[in-house]
Structures are given as structure tokens and as C-alpha cells.
Coordinates of C-alpha atoms and ligand atoms in Angstrom, one line a residue:
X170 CA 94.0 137.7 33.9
X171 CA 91.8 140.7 32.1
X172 CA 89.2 141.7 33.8
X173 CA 88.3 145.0 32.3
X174 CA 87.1 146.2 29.4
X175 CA 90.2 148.3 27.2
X176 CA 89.5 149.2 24.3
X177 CA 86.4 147.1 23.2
X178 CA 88.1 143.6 24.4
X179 CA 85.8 141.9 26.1
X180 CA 85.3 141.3 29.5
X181 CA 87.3 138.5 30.9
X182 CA 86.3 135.4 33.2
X183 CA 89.2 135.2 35.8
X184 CA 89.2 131.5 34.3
X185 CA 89.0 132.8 31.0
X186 CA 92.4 132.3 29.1
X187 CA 92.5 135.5 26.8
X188 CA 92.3 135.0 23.1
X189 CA 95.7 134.8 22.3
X190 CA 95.9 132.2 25.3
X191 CA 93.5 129.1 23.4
X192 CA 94.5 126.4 21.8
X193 CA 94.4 125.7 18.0
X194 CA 94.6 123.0 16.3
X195 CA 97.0 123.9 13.1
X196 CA 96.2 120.9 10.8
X197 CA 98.4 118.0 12.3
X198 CA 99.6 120.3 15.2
X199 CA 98.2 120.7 18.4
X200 CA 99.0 123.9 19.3
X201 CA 98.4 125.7 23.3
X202 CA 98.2 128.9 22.3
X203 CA 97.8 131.1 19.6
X204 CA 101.2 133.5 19.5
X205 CA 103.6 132.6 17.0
X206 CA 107.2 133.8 16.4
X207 CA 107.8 135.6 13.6
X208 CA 111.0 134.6 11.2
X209 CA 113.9 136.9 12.0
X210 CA 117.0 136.9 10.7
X211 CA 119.5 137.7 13.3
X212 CA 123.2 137.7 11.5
X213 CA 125.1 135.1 14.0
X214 CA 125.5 132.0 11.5
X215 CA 128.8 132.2 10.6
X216 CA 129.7 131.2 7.3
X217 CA 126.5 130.1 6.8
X218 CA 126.2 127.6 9.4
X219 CA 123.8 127.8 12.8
X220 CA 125.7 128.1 15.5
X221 CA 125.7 126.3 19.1
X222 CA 124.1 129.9 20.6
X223 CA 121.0 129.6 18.1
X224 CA 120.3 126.7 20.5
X225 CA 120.1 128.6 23.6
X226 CA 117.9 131.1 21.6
X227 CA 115.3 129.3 20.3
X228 CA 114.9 127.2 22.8
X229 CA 114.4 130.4 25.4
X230 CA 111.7 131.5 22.9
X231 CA 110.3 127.8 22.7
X232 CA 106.6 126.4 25.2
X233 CA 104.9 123.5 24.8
X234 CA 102.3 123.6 21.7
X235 CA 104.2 126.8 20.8
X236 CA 105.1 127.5 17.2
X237 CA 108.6 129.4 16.0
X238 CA 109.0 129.8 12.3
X239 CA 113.0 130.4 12.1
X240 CA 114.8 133.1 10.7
X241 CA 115.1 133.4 6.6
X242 CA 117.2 129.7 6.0
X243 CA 119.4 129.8 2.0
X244 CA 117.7 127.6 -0.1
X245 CA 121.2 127.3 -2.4
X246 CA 124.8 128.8 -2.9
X247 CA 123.1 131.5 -5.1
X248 CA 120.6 132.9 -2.1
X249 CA 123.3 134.3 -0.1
X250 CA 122.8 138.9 0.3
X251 CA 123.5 139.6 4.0
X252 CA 126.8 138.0 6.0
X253 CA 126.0 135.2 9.0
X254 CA 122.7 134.5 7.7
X255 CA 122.1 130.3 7.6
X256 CA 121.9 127.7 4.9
X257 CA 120.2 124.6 4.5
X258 CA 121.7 123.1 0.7
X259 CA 124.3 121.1 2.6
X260 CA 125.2 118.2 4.6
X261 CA 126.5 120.2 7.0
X262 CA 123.9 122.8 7.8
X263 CA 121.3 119.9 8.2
X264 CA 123.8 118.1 10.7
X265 CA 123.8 122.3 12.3
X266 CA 120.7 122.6 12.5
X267 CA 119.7 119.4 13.9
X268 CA 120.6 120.2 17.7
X269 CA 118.4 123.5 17.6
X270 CA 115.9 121.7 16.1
X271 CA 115.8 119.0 19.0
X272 CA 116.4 121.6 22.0
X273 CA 113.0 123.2 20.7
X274 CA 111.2 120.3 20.7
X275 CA 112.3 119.3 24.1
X276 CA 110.1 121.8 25.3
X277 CA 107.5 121.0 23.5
X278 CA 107.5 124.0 20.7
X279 CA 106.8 123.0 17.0
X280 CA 109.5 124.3 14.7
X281 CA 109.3 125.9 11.3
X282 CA 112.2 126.4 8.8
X283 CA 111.3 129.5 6.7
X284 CA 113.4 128.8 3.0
X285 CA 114.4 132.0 0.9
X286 CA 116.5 133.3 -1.6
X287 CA 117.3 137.2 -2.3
X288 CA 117.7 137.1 -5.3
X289 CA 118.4 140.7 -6.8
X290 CA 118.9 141.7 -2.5
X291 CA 122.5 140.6 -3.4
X292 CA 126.1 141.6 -4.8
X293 CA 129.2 140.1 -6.8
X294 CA 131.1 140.2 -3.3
X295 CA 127.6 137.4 -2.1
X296 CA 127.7 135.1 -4.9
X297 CA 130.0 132.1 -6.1
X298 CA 132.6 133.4 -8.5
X299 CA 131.7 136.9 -8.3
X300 CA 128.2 135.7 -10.4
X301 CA 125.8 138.3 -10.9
X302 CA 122.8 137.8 -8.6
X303 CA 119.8 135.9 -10.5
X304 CA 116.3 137.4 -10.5
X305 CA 112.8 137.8 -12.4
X306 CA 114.4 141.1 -14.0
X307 CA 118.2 142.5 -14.9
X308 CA 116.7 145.9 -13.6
X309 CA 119.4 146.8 -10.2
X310 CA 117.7 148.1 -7.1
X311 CA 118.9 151.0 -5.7
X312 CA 121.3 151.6 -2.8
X313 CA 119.8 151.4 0.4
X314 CA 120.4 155.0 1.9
X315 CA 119.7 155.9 5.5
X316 CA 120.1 159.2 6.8
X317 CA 122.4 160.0 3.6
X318 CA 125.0 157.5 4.1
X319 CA 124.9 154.1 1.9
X320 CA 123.8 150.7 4.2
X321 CA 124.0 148.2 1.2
X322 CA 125.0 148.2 -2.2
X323 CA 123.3 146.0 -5.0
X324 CA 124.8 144.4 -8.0
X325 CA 123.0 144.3 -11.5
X326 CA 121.0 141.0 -11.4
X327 CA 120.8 138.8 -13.9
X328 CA 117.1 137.6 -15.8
X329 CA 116.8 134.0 -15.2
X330 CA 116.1 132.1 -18.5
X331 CA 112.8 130.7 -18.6
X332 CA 114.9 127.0 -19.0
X333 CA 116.9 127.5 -16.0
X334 CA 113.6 128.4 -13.5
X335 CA 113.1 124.5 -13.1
X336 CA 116.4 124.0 -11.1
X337 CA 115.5 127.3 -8.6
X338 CA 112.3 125.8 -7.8
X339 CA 113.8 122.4 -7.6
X340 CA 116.6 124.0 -4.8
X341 CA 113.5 124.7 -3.0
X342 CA 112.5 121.6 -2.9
X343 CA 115.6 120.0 -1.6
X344 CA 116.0 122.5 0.9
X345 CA 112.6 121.4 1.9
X346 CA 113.3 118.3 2.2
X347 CA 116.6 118.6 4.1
X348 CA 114.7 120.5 6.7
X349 CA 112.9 117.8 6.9
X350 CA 115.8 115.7 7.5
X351 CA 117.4 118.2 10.1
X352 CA 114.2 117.3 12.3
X353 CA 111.7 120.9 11.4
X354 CA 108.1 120.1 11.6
X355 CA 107.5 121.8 8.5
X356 CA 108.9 124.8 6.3
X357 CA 107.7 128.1 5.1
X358 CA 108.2 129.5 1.7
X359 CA 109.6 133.5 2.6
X360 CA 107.4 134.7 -0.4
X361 CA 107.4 138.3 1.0
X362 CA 109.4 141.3 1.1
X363 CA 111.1 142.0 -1.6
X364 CA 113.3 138.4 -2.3
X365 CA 113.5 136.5 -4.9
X366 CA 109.8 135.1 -4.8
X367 CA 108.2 138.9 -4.4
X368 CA 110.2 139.8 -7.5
X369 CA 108.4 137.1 -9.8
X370 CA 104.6 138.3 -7.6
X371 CA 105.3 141.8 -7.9
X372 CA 104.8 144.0 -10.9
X373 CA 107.1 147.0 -10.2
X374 CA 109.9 144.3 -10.3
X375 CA 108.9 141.7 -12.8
X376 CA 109.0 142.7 -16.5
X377 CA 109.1 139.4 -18.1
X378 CA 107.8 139.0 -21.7
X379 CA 107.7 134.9 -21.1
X380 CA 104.9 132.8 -18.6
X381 CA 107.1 133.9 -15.8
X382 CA 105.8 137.6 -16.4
X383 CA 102.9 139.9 -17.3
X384 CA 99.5 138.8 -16.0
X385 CA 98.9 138.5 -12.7
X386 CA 98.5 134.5 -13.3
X387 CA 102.1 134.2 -14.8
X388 CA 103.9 136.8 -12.1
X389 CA 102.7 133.8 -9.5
X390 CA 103.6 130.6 -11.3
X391 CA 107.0 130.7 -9.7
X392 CA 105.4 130.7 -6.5
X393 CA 103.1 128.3 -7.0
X394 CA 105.7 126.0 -8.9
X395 CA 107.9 125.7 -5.7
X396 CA 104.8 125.6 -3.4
X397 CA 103.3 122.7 -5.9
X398 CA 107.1 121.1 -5.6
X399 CA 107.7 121.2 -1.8
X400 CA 104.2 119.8 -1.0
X401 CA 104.3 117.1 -3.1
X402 CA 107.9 116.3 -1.6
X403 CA 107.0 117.0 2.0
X404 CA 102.9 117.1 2.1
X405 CA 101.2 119.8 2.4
X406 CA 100.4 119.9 5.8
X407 CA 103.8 120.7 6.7
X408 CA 103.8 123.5 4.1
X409 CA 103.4 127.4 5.1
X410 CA 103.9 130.8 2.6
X411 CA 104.3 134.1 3.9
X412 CA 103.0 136.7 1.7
X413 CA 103.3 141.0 1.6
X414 CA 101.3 141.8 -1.7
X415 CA 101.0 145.7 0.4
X416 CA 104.8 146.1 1.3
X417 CA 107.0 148.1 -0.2
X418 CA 110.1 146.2 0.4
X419 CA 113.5 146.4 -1.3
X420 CA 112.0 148.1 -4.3
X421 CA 109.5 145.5 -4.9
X422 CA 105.5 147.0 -4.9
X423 CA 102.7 145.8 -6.7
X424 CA 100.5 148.7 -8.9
X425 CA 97.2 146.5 -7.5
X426 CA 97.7 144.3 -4.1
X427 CA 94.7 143.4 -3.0
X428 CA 93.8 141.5 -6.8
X429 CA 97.7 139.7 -6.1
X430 CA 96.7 138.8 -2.7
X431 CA 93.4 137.7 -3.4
X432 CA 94.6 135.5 -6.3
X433 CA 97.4 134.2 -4.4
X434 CA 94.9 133.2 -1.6
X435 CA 92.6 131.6 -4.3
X436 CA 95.5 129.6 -5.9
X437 CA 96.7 128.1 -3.0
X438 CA 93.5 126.2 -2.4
X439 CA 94.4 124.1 -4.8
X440 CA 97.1 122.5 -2.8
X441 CA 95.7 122.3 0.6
X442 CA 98.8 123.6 2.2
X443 CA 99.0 124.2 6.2
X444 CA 98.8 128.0 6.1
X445 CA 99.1 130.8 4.5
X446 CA 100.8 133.5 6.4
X447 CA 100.5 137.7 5.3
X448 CA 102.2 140.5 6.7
X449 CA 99.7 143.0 7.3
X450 CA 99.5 146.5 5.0
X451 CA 100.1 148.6 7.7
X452 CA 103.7 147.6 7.1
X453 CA 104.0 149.0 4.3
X454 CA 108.0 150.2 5.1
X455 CA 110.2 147.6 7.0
X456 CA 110.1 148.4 11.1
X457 CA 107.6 151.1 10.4
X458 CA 104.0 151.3 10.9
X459 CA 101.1 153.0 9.2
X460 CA 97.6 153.0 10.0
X461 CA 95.7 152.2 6.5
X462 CA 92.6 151.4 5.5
X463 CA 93.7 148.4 3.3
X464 CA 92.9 144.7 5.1
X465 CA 93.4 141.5 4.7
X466 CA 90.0 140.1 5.6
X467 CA 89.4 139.5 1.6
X468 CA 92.8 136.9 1.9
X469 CA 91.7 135.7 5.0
X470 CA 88.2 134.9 3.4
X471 CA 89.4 133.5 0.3
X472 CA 91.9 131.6 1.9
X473 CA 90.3 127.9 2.8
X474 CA 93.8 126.3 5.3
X475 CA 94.8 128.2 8.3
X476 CA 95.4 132.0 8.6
X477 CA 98.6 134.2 10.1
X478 CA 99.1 137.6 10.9
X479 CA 101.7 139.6 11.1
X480 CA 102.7 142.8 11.8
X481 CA 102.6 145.5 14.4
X482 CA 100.4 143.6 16.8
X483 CA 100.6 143.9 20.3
X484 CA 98.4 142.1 22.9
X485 CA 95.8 143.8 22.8
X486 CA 95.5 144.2 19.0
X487 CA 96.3 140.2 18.9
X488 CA 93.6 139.5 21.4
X489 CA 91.2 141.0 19.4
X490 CA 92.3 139.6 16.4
X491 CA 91.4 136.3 17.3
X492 CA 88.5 137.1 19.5
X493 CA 86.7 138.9 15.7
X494 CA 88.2 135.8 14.0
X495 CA 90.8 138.1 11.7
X496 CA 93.4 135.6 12.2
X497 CA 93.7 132.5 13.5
X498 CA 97.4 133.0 14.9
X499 CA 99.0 136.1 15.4
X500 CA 103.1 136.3 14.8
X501 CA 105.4 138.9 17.3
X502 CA 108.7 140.1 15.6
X503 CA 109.6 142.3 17.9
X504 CA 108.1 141.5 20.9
X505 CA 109.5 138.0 20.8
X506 CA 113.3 139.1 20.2
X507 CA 113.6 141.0 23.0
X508 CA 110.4 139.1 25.7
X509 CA 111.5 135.5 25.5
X510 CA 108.8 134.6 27.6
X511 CA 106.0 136.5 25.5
X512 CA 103.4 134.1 25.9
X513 CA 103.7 134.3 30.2
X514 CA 103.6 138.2 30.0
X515 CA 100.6 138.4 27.8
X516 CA 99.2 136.1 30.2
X517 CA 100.0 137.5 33.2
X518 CA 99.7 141.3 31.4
X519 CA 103.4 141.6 33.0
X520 CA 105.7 144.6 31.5
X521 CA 107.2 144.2 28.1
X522 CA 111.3 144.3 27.5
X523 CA 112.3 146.9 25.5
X524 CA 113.7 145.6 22.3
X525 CA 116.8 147.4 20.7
X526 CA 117.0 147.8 17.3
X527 CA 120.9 148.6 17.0
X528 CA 121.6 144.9 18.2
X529 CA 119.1 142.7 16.3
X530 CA 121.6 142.3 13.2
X531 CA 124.9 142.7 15.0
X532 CA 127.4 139.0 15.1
X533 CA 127.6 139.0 18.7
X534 CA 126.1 135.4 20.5
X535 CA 125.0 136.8 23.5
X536 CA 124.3 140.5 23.1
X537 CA 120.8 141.3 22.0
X538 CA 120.3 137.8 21.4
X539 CA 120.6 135.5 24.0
X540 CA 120.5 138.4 26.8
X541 CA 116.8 139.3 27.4
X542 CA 115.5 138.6 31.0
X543 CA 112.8 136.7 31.7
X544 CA 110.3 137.6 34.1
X545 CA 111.6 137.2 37.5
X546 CA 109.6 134.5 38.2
X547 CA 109.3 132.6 34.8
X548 CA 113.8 132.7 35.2
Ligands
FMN672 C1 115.5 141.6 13.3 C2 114.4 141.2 12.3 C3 114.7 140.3 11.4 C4 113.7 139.9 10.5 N1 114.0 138.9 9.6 C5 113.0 138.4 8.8 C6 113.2 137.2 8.1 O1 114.2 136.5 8.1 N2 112.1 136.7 7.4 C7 110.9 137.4 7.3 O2 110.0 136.9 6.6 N3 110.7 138.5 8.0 C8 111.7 139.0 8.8 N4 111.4 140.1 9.6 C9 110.1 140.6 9.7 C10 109.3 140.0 10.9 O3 109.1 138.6 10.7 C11 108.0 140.7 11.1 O4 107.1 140.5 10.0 C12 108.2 142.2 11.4 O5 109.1 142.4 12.5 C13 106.9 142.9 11.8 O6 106.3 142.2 13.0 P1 106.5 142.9 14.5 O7 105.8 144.3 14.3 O8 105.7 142.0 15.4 O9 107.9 143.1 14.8 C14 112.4 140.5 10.5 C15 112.2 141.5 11.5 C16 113.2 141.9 12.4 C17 112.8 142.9 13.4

């Protein structure tokens, strides 16, 4: 337990759980503490379907009043851009998922499923037939390049007719409901970072002439349309969005964030959903962070349901997070994949695992998966 002051945190009663540490109560949720885990997609699905091993890890990561949001989940055929990442359209996945669902609540943890598609993040070699990939725009985005050599290649996408925009939001919907089905507390709309909902919100990406594009009110209908969908088919108290109006994911930035944000967080009153979760500006470039002076205290404000963060915290930013009411909950990427006891180490202050970035996207179902000690004593 804390008993010094670092950095402005303040002073700790020895029976003083630290900030992070107290419980919350996330609408129908009781939760013990306040450290979430961030969706991550980790590449060992096979073929689209969780495997037995996703059990293990989840459940590692997984304490009593604890929530896990899982890694990006397909909401159709037509979602599909990286190899081994899960589904959640068929019969099959649901039956998948289903004992990973169970061995998470067996230890108490309340589980999220977080539904995407990547739209233009996508190639022929991805989609059914050899399709083009569908999108808000037919613009391509660019090869992804690091250190000179090509990582991904991108296919020209295809502009979804306005007629055809019904059926996406509807897969939404269904995928909502089969998480339902497969046993997930609730699910989260992956409205950040570049995928298909970021390239209706964002205005470097969406050039639509229709109601789908143009003023900041039509670049969010698609959004709201699937979040107006999935609530009415699973409530909306079992319904979370994760937003990045700042990032500058996967081509996909916004000329003025803060007004998309803030109108985003306004919007979503309407529907009283369970939270609205926002990856914080600082992360403006994936993995990397930059100190900025942008915040989002104006979304947090606006925004009437529960509040998330995410994004470069550690402990100590987290603790105060919550202690200058920022945040309600604060979500660990990084942290969690490689400390699968997080919440005992920021409790006990123990030493943090080092996580290793060459393994988090590799197939293998043990290595840099599975494989992270726990504390001696937590084993
Ligand atoms: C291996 C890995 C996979 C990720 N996959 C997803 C994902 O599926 N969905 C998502 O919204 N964010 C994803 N992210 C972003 C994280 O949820 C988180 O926002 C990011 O890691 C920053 O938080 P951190 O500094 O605590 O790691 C991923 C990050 C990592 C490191």
C-alpha cells in the first residue's frame, strides 16, 4: 500500500485501497475495482474460430468484479483484414466462444465482446470471392511501410451504396445478439482506429455526397444507427463504444476532433448506453505516445453514462485519474498482456513484466500469450 506522496498522489491510509483499487458500480455491474482490459487482438483464432488456449488466457487475466472487453470480434464474412483474428456471425463461433466466456465468469470477471469490421483495413486475398473490401469511400489506403519494407497491402475499397448500409448495421446487430447468446455480459462497438466505423466519423476518409457524409451530423449516423440497433436488441446497459476522434490510425484523421468527439459524446445521450469508452490523444500513432495538450475532459463532461480511458496509463497516471475524477475506469493494453495479475501488482506496487512487442501478433498458443508469470505468490 502507498504511503508516500509521488508525484502529487495523495497520501495513502495503510487501509486505504488506492484509486484504481475501489469499487464501481458500472450500471448493472458491480465491479471491485476500477482497471479494465483493453481489447487486443492477439492473431491465435484460427480460421476465425477462438480457440481452446483463449480460455486459459482470459481467464489468467480474469478477478472477481473485474472487467475484460475481448479482442476486435468479426461482425460478418466481409470484416475479415488480418489472419486468426475471431468471428462472431456464425453458429459456430458462438458455440467457440461460449467456454471462454464461462471460464471468465468462473472467476467472477464480467466479459465484454468488442464487435468490428475493417472495412477498407482489408484486401481481395480477406474477402469472400476475392470482393473488394466495402467502406464509406473507394479512396485505397496506403501500404503500411515500416522501416522501408511493406507490412500490409490494401486493396481498393468499394463505397457502400447508401441502400446497402441497412444490412452492415443490421450484421452488427446480430453479432450483438449472438454474443449475447455465447454468454458476454455485454458488447462494445470498436468505433476507433481507423475501421470501418472511424471511416464513416472521420473526415479525411469519408467523402460521401449522401446522409452518410459531409457534416459532422451525417459522418456519425452510421455509428449511431448500429448503436441505436444493438441497444434496442440487447439494451443499452449492456452496450459500450470505443471512440479515437484524436488518432491517426490507418489513414483515418479528423481535420477538427474535439467538435467529433464532443458531438459523439452529446449524441449518445440519447440512448443511455453503459459507456462510452475513448482512447486518449496522446495516442495519436498506434503503440506510440505523445504528450499533447488536447483532453478529453470536454467528452468526459458531455458524456452523461459511464466514462473509460485508455491509453498510455500506468499506475500512477491511472491512480490519479480516478482520484481527479478524469475517468471512471482506466483500460491497460499493454500492461495487461504481458502482467496477468495487474490488478495484485498495482496493489501490492510489485514489479511490472516486461511486455514484448515481437510476440503480441504472432499464431503461437503459448508464447507471448499464455506464458507471462504471475507474481510468485499470486502463482
Ligand atoms: C497487441 C495489441 C492488440 C490490440 N488490438 C486492439 C483491438 O482489437 N481493438 C482495439 O480497440 N484496440 C486494440 N489495441 C489497442 C489497445 O486496446 C489500447 O488502446 C492500446 O494498447 C493503448 O493502451 P496501452 O498504452 O495501455 O497499451 C491493441 C493493442 C495491442 C498492444
Amino acid at each position: 500500500m502507498d504511503k508516500k506522496v509521488v508525484n502529487g498522489q495523495k497520501e495513502q491510509h495503510p487501509q486505504q485501497p488506492i484509486p484504481l483499487l475501489t469499487p464501481y458500480k458500472l450500471g448493472p455491474f458491480q465491479l471491485s475495482h476500477r482497471i479494465v482490459m483493453a481489447p487486443m487482438t492477439r492473431q491465435r483464432s484460427y480460421n476465425d474460430i477462438p480457440q481452446p488456449h483463449a480460455l486459459l488466457y482470459y481467464s489468467q487475466r480474469a478477478t472477481k468484479g473485474g472487467l475484460i472487453i475481448s479482442e476486435a470480434t468479426g461482425s460478418s464474412e466481409t470484416w475479415r483484414g488480418y489472419v486468426h483474428t475471431p468471428g462472431i456471425w456464425t453458429k459456430e463461433q458462438v458455440e467457440a466462444w461460449k467456454p471462454i466466456v464461462d471460464a471468465v465468469h468462473a472467476k467472477g470477471g464480467i466479459f465484454f465482446c468488442q464487435i468490428c469490421h475493417t472495412g477498407r483495413v482489408s484486401n481481395y486475398g480477406f474477402q469472400p470471392n476475392g470482393q473488394a473490401p466495402i467502406s464509406s469511400t473507394d479512396k485505397k489506403l496506403a501500404a503500411q511501410v515500416r522501416n522501408g519494407v511493406v507490412v500490409a497491402e490494401f486493396s481498393p475499397p468499394r463505397r457502400l451504396r447508401t441502400e446497402e448500409i441497412p444490412d452492415i448495421v443490421n450484421e452488427f446487430k446480430l453479432a450483438a445478439l449472438n454474443a449475447i447468446e455465447a454468454g458476454f455480459d455485454g458488447v462494445e462497438i470498436h468505433g476507433a482506429h481507423g475501421y470501418l466505423i472511424d471511416q464513416f466519423l472521420k473526415d479525411s476518409v469519408n467523402d460521401r455526397t449522401d446522409e452518410y457524409g459531409g457534416s459532422l451530423e451525417n459522418r456519425c449516423r452510421f455509428a449511431l444507427e448500429i448503436i441505436e440497433a444493438v441497444s434496442n436488441a440487447i439494451g443499452p446497459q449492456r452496450l459500450g463504444i470505443r471512440l479515437s476522434p484524436f488518432a491517426n490510425y490507418l489513414g483515418s484523421a479528423d481535420s477538427n476532433p474535439e467538435a467529433l468527439g464532443l458531438y459523439m459524446a452529446e449524441a449518445l445521450n440519447k440512448y443511455g448506453i453503459l459507456y462510452c469508452h475513448v482512447v486518449e490523444p496522446r495516442m495519436k500513432l498506434i503503440g506510440e505516445k505523445f504528450e499533447c495538450s488536447d483532453s478529453l475532459l470536454p467528452m468526459r463532461k458531455a458524456f452523461k453514462g459511464n466514462f473509460i480511458s485508455a491509453g498510455g496509463y500506468d499506475r500512477e497516471d491511472g491512480n490519479n485519474a480516478v482520484a481527479e475524477n478524469r475517468t471512471d475506469l482506466v483500460v491497460y493494453g499493454r500492461l495487461f498482456l504481458a502482467n496477468p495479475d495487474l490488478p495484485k501488482r498495482f496493489e501490492l506496487n510489485a514489479p511490472l513484466n516486461q511486455y514484448k512487442r515481437e510476440t503480441f501478433y504472432t499464431s503461437d498458443p503459448v508464447v507471448g500469450y499464455t506464458d507471462y508469470p504471475f507474481l510468485e505468490s499470486n502463482a
